Coordinates of C-alpha atoms (C1' of nucleotides) in Angstrom, one line a residue:
Chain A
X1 CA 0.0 0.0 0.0
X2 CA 2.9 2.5 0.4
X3 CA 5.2 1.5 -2.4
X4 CA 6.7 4.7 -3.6
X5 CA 5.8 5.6 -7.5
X6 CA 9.1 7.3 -8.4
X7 CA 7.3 9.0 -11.7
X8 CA 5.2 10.8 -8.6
X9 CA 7.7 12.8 -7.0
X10 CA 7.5 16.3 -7.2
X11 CA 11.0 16.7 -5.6
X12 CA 12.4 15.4 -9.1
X13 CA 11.1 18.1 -10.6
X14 CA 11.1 20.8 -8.2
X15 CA 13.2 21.0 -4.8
X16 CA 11.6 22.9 -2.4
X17 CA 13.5 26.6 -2.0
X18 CA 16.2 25.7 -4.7
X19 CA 15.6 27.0 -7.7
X20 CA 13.3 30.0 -6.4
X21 CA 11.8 31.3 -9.8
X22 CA 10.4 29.4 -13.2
X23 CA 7.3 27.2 -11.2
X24 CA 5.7 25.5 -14.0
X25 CA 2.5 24.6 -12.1
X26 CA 1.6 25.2 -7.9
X27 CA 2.7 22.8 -6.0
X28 CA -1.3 21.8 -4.7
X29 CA -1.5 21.8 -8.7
X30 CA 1.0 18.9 -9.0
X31 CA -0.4 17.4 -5.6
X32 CA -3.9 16.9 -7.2
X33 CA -2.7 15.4 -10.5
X34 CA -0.9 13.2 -8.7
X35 CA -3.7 11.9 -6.7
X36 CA -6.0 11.9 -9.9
X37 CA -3.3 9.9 -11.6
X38 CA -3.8 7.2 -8.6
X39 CA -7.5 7.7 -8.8
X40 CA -7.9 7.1 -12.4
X41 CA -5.1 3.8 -11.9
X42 CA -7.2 2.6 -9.5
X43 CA -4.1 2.9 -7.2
X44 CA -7.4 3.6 -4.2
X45 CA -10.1 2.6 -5.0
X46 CA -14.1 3.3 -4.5
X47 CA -14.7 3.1 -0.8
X48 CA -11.6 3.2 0.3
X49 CA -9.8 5.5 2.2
X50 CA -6.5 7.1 1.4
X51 CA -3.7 8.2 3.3
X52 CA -3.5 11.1 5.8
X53 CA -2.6 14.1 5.0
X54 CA 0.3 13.9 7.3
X55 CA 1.5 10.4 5.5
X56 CA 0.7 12.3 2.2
X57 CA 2.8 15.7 2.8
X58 CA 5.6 13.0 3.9
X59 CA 5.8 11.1 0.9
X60 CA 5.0 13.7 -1.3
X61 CA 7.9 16.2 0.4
X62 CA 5.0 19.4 0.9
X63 CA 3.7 20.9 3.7
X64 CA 0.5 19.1 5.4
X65 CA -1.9 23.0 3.7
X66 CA -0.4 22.2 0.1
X67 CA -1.6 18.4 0.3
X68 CA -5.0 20.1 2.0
X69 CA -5.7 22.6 -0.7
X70 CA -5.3 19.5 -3.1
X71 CA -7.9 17.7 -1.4
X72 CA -10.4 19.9 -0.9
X73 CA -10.6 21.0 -4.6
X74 CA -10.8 17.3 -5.2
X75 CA -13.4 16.9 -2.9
X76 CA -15.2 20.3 -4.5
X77 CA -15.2 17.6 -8.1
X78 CA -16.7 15.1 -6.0
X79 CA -14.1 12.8 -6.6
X80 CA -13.5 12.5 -2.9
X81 CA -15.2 13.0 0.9
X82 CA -13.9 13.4 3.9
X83 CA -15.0 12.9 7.5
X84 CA -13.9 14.2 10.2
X85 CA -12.1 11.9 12.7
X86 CA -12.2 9.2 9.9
X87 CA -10.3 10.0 7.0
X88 CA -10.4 10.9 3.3
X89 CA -12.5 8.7 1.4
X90 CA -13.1 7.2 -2.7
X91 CA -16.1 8.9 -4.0
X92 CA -18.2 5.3 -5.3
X93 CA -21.7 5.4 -7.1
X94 CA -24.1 5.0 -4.1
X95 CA -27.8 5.2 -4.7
X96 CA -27.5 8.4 -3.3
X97 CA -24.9 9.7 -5.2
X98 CA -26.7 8.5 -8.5
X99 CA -30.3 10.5 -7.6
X100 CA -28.5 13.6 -6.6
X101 CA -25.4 14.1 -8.6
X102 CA -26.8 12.2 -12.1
X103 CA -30.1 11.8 -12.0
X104 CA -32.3 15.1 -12.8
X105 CA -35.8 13.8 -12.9
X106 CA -38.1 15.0 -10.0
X107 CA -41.8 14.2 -9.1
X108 CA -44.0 17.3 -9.2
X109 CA -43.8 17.7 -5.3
X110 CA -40.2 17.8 -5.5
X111 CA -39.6 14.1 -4.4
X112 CA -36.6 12.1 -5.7
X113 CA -36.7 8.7 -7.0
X114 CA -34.6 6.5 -8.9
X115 CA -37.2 4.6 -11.4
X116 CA -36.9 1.0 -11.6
X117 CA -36.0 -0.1 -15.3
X118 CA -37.1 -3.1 -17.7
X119 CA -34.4 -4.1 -21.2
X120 CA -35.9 -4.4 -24.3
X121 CA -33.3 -5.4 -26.1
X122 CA -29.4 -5.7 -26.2
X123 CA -26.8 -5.9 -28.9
X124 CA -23.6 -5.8 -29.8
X125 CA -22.9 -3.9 -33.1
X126 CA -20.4 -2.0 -35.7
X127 CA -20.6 1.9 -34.2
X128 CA -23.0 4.3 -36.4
X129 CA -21.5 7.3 -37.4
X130 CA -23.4 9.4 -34.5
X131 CA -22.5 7.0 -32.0
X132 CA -18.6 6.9 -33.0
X133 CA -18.7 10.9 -33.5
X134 CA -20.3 11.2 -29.9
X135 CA -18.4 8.4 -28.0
X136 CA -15.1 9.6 -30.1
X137 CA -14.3 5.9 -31.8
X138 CA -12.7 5.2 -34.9
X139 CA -15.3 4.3 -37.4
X140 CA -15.0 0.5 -37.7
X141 CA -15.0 -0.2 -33.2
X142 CA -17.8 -1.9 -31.6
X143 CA -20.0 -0.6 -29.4
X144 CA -23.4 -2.4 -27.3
X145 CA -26.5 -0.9 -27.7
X146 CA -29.6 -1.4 -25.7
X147 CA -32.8 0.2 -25.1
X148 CA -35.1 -0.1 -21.9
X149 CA -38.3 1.8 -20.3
X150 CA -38.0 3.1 -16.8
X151 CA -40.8 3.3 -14.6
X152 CA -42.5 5.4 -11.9
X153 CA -44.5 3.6 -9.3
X154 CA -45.1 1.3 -12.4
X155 CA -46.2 3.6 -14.9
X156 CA -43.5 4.2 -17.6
X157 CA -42.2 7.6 -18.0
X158 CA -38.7 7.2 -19.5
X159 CA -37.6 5.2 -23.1
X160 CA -34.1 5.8 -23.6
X161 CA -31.3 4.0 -25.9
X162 CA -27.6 3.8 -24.1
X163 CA -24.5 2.7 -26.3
X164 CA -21.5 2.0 -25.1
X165 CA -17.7 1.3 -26.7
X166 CA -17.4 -2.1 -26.4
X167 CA -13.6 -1.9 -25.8
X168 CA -14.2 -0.6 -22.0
X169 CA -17.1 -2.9 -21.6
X170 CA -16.3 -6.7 -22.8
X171 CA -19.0 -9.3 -22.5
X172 CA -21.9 -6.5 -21.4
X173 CA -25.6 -8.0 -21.3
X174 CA -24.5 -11.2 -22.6
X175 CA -24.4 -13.0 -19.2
X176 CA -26.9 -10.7 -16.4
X177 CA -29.2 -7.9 -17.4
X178 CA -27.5 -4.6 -17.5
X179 CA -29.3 -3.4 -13.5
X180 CA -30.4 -0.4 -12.6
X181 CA -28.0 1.2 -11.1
X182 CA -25.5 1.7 -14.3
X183 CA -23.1 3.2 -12.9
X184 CA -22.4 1.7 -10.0
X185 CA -22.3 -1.6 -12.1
X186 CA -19.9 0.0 -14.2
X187 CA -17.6 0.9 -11.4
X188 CA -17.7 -2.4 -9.5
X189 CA -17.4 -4.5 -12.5
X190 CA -15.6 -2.7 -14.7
X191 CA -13.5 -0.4 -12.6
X192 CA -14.9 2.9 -14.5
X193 CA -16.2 5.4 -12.9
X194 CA -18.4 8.1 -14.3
X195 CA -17.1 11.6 -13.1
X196 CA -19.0 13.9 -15.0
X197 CA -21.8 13.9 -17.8
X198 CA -22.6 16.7 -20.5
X199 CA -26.0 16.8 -21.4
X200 CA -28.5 18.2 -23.8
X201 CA -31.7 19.3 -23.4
X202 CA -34.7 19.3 -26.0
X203 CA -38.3 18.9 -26.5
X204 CA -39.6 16.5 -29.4
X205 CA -42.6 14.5 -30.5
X206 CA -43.3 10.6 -29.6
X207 CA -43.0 8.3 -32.1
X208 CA -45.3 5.3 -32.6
X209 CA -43.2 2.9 -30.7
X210 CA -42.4 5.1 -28.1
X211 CA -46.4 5.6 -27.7
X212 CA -46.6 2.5 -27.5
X213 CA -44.3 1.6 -24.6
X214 CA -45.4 5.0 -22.5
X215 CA -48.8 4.7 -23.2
X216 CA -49.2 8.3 -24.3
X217 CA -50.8 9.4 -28.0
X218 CA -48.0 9.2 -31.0
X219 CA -47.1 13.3 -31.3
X220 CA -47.4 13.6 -27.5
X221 CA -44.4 16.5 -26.6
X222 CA -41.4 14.4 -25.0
X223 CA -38.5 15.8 -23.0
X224 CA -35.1 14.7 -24.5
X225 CA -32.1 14.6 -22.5
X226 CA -29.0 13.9 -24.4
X227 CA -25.9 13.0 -22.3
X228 CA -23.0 11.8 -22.7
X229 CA -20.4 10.8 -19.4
X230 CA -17.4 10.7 -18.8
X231 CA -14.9 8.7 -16.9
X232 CA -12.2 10.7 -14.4
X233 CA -10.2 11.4 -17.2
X234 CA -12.7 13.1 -19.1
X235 CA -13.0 10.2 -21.8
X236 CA -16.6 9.3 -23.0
X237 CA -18.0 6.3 -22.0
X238 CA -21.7 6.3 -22.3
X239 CA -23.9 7.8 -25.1
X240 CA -27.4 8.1 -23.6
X241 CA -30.5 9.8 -24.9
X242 CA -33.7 9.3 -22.8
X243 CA -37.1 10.4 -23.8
X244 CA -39.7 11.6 -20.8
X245 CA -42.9 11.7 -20.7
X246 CA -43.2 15.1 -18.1
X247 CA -46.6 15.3 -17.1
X248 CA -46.0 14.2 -13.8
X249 CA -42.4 15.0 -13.4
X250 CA -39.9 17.1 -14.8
X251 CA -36.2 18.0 -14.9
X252 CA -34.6 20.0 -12.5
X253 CA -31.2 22.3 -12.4
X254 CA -29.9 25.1 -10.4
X255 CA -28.1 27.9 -12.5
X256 CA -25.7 30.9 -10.5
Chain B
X1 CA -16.0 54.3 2.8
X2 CA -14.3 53.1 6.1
X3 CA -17.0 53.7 8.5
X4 CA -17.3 50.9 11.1
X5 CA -20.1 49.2 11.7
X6 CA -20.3 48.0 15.1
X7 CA -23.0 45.2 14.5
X8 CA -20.2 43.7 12.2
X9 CA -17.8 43.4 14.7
X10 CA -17.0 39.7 15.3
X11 CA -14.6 40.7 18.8
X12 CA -18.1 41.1 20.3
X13 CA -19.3 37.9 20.0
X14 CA -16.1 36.3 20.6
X15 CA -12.5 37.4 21.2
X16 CA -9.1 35.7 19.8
X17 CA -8.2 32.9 22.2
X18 CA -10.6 33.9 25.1
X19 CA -13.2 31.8 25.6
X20 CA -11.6 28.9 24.3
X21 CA -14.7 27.1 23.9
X22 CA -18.3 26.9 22.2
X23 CA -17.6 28.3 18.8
X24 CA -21.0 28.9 17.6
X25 CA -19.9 29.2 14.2
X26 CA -16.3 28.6 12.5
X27 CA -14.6 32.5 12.4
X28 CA -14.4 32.4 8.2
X29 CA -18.5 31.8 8.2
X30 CA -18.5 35.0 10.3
X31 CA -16.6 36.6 7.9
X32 CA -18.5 35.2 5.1
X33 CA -21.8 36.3 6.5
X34 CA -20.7 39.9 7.3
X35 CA -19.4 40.6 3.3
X36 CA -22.7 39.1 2.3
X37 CA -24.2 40.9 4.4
X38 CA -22.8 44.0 3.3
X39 CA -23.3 43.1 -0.6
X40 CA -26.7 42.2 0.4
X41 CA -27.2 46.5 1.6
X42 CA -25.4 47.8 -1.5
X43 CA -22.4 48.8 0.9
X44 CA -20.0 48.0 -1.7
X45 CA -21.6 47.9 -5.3
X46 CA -21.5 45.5 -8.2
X47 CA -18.1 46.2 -10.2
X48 CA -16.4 48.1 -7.5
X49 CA -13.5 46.6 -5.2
X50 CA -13.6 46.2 -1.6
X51 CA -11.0 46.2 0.8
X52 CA -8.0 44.5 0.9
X53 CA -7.9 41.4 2.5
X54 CA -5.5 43.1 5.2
X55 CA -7.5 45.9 6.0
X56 CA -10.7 43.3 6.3
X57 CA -8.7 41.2 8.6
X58 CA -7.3 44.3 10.3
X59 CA -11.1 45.8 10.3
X60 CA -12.7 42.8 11.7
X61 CA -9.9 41.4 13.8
X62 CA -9.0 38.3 12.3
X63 CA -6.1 37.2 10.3
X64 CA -5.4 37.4 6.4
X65 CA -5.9 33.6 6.1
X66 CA -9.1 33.6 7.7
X67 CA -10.4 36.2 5.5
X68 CA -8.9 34.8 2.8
X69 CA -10.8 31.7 3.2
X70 CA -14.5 33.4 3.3
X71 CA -13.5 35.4 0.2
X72 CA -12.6 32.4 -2.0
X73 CA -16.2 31.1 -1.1
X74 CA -17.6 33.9 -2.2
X75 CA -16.1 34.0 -5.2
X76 CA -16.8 30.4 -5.7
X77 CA -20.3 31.8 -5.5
X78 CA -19.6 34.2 -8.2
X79 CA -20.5 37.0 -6.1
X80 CA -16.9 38.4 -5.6
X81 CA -14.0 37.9 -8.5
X82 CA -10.3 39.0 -7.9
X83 CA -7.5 39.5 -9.7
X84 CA -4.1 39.6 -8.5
X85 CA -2.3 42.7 -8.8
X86 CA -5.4 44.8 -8.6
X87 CA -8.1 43.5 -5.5
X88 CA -11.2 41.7 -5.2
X89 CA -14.9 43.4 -6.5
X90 CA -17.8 42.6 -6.4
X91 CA -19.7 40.8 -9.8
X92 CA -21.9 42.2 -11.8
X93 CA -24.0 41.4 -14.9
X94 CA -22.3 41.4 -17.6
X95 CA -23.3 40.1 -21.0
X96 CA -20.8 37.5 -20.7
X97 CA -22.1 36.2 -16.8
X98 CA -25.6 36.2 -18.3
X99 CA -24.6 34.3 -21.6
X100 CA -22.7 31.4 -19.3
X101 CA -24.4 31.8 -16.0
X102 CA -28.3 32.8 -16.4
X103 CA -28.7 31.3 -20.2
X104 CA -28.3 27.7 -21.0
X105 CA -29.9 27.8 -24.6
X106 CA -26.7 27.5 -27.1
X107 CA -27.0 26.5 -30.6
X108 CA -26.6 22.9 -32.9
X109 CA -23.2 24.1 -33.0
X110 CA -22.6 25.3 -29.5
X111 CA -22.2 28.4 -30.1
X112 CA -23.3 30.5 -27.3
X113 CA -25.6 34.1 -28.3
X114 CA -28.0 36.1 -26.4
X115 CA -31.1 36.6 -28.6
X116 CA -32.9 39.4 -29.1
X117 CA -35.9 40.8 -27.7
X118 CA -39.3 42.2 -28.5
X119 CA -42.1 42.7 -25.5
X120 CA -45.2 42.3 -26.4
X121 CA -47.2 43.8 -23.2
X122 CA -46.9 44.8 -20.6
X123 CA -49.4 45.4 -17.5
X124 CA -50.2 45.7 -13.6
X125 CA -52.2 43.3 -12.5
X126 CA -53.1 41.3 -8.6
X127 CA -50.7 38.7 -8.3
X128 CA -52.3 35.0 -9.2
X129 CA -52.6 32.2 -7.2
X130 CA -49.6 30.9 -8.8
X131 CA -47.8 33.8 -9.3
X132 CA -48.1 34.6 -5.3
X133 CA -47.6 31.0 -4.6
X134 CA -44.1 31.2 -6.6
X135 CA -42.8 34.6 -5.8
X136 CA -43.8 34.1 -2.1
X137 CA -46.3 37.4 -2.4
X138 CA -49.3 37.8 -0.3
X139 CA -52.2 37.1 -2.1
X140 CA -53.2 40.7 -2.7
X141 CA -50.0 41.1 -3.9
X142 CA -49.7 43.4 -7.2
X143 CA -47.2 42.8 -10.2
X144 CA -46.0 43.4 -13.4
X145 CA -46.8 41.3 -16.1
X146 CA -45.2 40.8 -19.3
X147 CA -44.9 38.7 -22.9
X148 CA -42.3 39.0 -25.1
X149 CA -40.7 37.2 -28.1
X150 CA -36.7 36.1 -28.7
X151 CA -35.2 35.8 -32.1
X152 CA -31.8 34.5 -32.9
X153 CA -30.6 36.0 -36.3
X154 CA -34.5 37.3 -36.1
X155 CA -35.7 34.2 -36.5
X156 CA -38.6 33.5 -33.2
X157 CA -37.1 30.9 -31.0
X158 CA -38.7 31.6 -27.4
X159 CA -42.2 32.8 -26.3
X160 CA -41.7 33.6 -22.7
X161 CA -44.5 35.1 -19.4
X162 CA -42.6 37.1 -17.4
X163 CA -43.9 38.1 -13.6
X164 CA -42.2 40.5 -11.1
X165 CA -43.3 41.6 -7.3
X166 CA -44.2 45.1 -8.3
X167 CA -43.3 45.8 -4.5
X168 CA -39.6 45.6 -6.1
X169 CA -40.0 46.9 -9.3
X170 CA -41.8 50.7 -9.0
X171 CA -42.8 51.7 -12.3
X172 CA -41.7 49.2 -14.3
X173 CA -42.1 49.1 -18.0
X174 CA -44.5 52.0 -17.6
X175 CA -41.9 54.6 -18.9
X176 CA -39.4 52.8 -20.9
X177 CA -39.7 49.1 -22.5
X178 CA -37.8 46.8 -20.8
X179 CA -34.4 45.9 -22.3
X180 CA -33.0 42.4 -23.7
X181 CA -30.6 42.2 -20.6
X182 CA -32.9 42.0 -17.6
X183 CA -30.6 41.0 -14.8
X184 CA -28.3 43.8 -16.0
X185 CA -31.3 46.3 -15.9
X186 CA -32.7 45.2 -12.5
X187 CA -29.4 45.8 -11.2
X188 CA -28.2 48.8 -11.9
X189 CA -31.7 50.7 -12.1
X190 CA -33.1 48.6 -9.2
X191 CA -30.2 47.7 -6.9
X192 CA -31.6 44.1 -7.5
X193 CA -28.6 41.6 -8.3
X194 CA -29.7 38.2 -9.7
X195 CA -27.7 35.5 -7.5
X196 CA -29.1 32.4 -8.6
X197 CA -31.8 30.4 -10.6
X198 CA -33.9 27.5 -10.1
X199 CA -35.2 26.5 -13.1
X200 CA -37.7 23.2 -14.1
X201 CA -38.0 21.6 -17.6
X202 CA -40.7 19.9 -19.5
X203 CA -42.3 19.3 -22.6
X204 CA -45.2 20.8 -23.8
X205 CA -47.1 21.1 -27.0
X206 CA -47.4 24.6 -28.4
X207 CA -51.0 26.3 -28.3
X208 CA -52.0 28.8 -31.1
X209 CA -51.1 31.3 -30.2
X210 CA -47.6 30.3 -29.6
X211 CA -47.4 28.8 -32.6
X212 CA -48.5 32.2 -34.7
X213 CA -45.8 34.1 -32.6
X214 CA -42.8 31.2 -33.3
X215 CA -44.1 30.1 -36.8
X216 CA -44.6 26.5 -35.9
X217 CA -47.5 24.6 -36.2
X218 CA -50.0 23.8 -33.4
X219 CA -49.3 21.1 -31.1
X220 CA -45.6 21.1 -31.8
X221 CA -43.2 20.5 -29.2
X222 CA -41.4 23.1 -27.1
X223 CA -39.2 23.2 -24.2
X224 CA -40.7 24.7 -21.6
X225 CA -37.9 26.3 -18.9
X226 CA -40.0 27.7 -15.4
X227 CA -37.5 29.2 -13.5
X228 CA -37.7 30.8 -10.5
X229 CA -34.8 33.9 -10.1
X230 CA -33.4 34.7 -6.8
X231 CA -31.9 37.5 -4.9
X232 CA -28.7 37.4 -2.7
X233 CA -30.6 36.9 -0.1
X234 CA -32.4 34.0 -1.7
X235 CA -35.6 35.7 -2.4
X236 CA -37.6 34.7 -5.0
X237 CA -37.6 38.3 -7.6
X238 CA -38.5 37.1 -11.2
X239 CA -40.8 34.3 -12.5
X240 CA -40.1 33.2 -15.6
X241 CA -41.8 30.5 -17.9
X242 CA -39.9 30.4 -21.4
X243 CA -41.1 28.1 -24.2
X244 CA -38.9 27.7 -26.9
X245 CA -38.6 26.0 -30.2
X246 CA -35.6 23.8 -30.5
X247 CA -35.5 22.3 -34.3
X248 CA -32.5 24.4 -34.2
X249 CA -31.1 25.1 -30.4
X250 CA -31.1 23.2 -27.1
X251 CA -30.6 23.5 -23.1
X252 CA -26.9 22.4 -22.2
X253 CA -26.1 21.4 -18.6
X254 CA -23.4 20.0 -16.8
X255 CA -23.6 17.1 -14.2
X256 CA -21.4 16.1 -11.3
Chain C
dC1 C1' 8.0 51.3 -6.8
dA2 C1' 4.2 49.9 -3.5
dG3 C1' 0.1 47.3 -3.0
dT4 C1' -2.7 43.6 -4.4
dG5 C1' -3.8 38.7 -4.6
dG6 C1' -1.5 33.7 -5.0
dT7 C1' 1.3 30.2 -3.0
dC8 C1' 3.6 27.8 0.7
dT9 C1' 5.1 26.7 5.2
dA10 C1' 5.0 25.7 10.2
dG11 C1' 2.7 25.1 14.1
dA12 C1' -1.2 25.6 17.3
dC13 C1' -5.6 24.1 19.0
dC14 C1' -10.4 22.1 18.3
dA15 C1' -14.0 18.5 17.2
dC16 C1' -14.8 14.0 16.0
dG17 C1' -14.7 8.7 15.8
dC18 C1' -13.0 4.7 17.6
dG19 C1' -10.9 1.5 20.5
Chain D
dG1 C1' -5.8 8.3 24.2
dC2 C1' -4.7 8.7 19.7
dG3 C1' -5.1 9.8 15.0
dT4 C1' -8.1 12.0 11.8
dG5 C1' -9.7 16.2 9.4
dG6 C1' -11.3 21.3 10.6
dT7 C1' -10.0 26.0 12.0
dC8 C1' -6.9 29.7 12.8
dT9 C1' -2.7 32.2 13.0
dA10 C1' 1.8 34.3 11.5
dG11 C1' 5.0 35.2 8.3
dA12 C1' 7.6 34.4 4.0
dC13 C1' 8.1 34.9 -0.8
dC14 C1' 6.1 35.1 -5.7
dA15 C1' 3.5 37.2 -9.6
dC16 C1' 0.9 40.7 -11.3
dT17 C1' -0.8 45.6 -11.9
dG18 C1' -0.6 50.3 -11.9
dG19 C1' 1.5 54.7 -11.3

DNA sequence: CAGTGGTCTAGACCACGCG
DNA sequence: GCGTGGTCTAGACCACTGG
């Protein structure tokens, strides 16, 4: 657990008080690489706490604020928590974490609930042009690509259609049902972790099918919500666009 | 400019290394909440600088670091920005903090323009059930009431109801026509600043009227943003429900 | 040049969680 | 009691801005 990683030390690059001018980056800069390098090897993982910040300013050769500062703007990306008395913990993809930090859609009172989810379907295909463009693969990779209806207290409310680049996911829905909880399956099994998601927001009109599996009229105004998310180093791994039906709920953000 | 105010002195409610014990509040909150406080009463106004950090920690009897602190959360706020060399001042809106904070509605392409404008009335009126409900207004409440239409390379995009408390807003629209930046205009002809935004989406399908105004047909889909605008103080100020057409422009967010 | 914010250190004490 | 993170201080030097 405390092997040194020579290609981590900052004092390699930059002795404290030596060279006194010509800082390529702050130190807490180099800090919090470092520690999103480990993150993103899966050096700590989910869960699991890392070291102090005492054992952390040691092997790193900075003072116990410089290792703080670095933490606490990693814990600002939500990449880490800490609690007092405890430690400094691995963000994971807890229940929680999904409804608050990735999931948007909210009952009319306000309420929060993750809807439970049936498949459709699931395949593994060549990537379309869309999905390599969005995903950024080379034309000929693979990708799965599934479709599913969520549900509400058992009405259906969301139809959406999730591909992913087969590369990072080998063997997806073959074996078990893709759950509900995607991320989190995609972190325990996979050892990805979705950091961040961009998403895109527009209002269309139901097809037939989609009719069909919401029980609404074909035309009937749908919110879509376009995302695509990202793993910690920023690289796509999940092209998702979900279709609601809002009459009873609707998307929520907070802007300032 | 330096005029002490003695209900902002924190040595009254607890001195440096007296009491030892029962901190009601960590010293940098304190801080926090007295600048707020004082943006909050217009003491120092939108695009001017405030005091050093020095003289505030001289001024309120805590050190630079401490200060320091309560002024980077405030600029993580976007109330404050600072810029080394030259102090810290206090935000205002710009055209630029209301393209990438207030307005989330960027083009196909991603490019980011505010559209323009064109009210179409503009009247007094008793404040709805909903309207009071939303703006937390007594139900005999008055306020203004107002339609206009956005165009992007005047072409009509979004059909939007505005509501204000007219308890805020003396006079409004009843002299000039409102302008395209209304966050700006609030705050430098009201001493109103715009903090933050709650805002809810849903489909809907277009009625007439909206349709006539936008070019669309009946029924289509549009996006429908309510939003809710807020004062420093949390307040609710504006109600505003937009619908807009996006064949050609969405909503962008940003997740986790 | 003086004054501002930005970085970094060193060390103190507090509050919390666990054994 | 001990180790953790949380708060607070004091002081150093750097980098940028303006006169």
């Amino acid at each position: 657990m405390d092997q040194k990683t020579p290609a981590d030390e900052i004092t390699s690059r930059r002795r404290r008080r030596a060279p006194k001018k010509m800082r390529a980056q702050p130190l807490y800069q180099q800090v919090d690489n470092i520690i999103r390098r480990r993150l993103i090897e899966n050096v700590w993982k989910p869960g699991e706490a890392i070291p102090s910040e005492m054992q952390l300013a040691a092997e790193l050769n900075v003072s116990q604020g410089t290792v703080r500062k670095a933490l606490n703007d990693l814990v600002a990306e939500n990449l880490l928590y800490r609690r007092q008395g405890l430690g400094t913990f691995v963000s994971e993809h807890t229940e929680r974490r999904a409804l608050f930090l990735f999931f948007s859609i909210v009952g009319s009172d306000g309420a929060r609930l993750l809807p439970e989810s049936r498949v459709l379907n699931c395949v593994e295909d060549v990537a379309t042009k869309a999905e390599a463009e969005r995903l950024e693969l080379e034309p000929d990779d693979e990708v799965v690509r599934f479709h599913r209806v969520r549900f509400f207290n058992d009405i259906a409310t969301i139809a959406e259609t999730i591909t992913l680049p087969l590369e990072h996911f080998p063997g997806f829905g073959t074996e078990v049902d893709p759950p509900n909880n995607l991320f989190r399956f995609y972190q325990s099994v996979y050892g990805i972790t979705v950091a961040k998601a961009d998403e895109q927001l527009a209002a269309v009109s139901a097809s037939e099918e989609e009719a069909l599996l919401l029980g609404i009229d074909t035309g009937s105004p749908l919110l879509e919500i376009d995302r695509i998310a990202r793993m910690l180093d920023g690289r796509p791994v999940e092209w998702r666009v979900s279709h609601c039906d809002t009459r009873n709920y609707h998307y929520v953000a907070e802007r300032g």
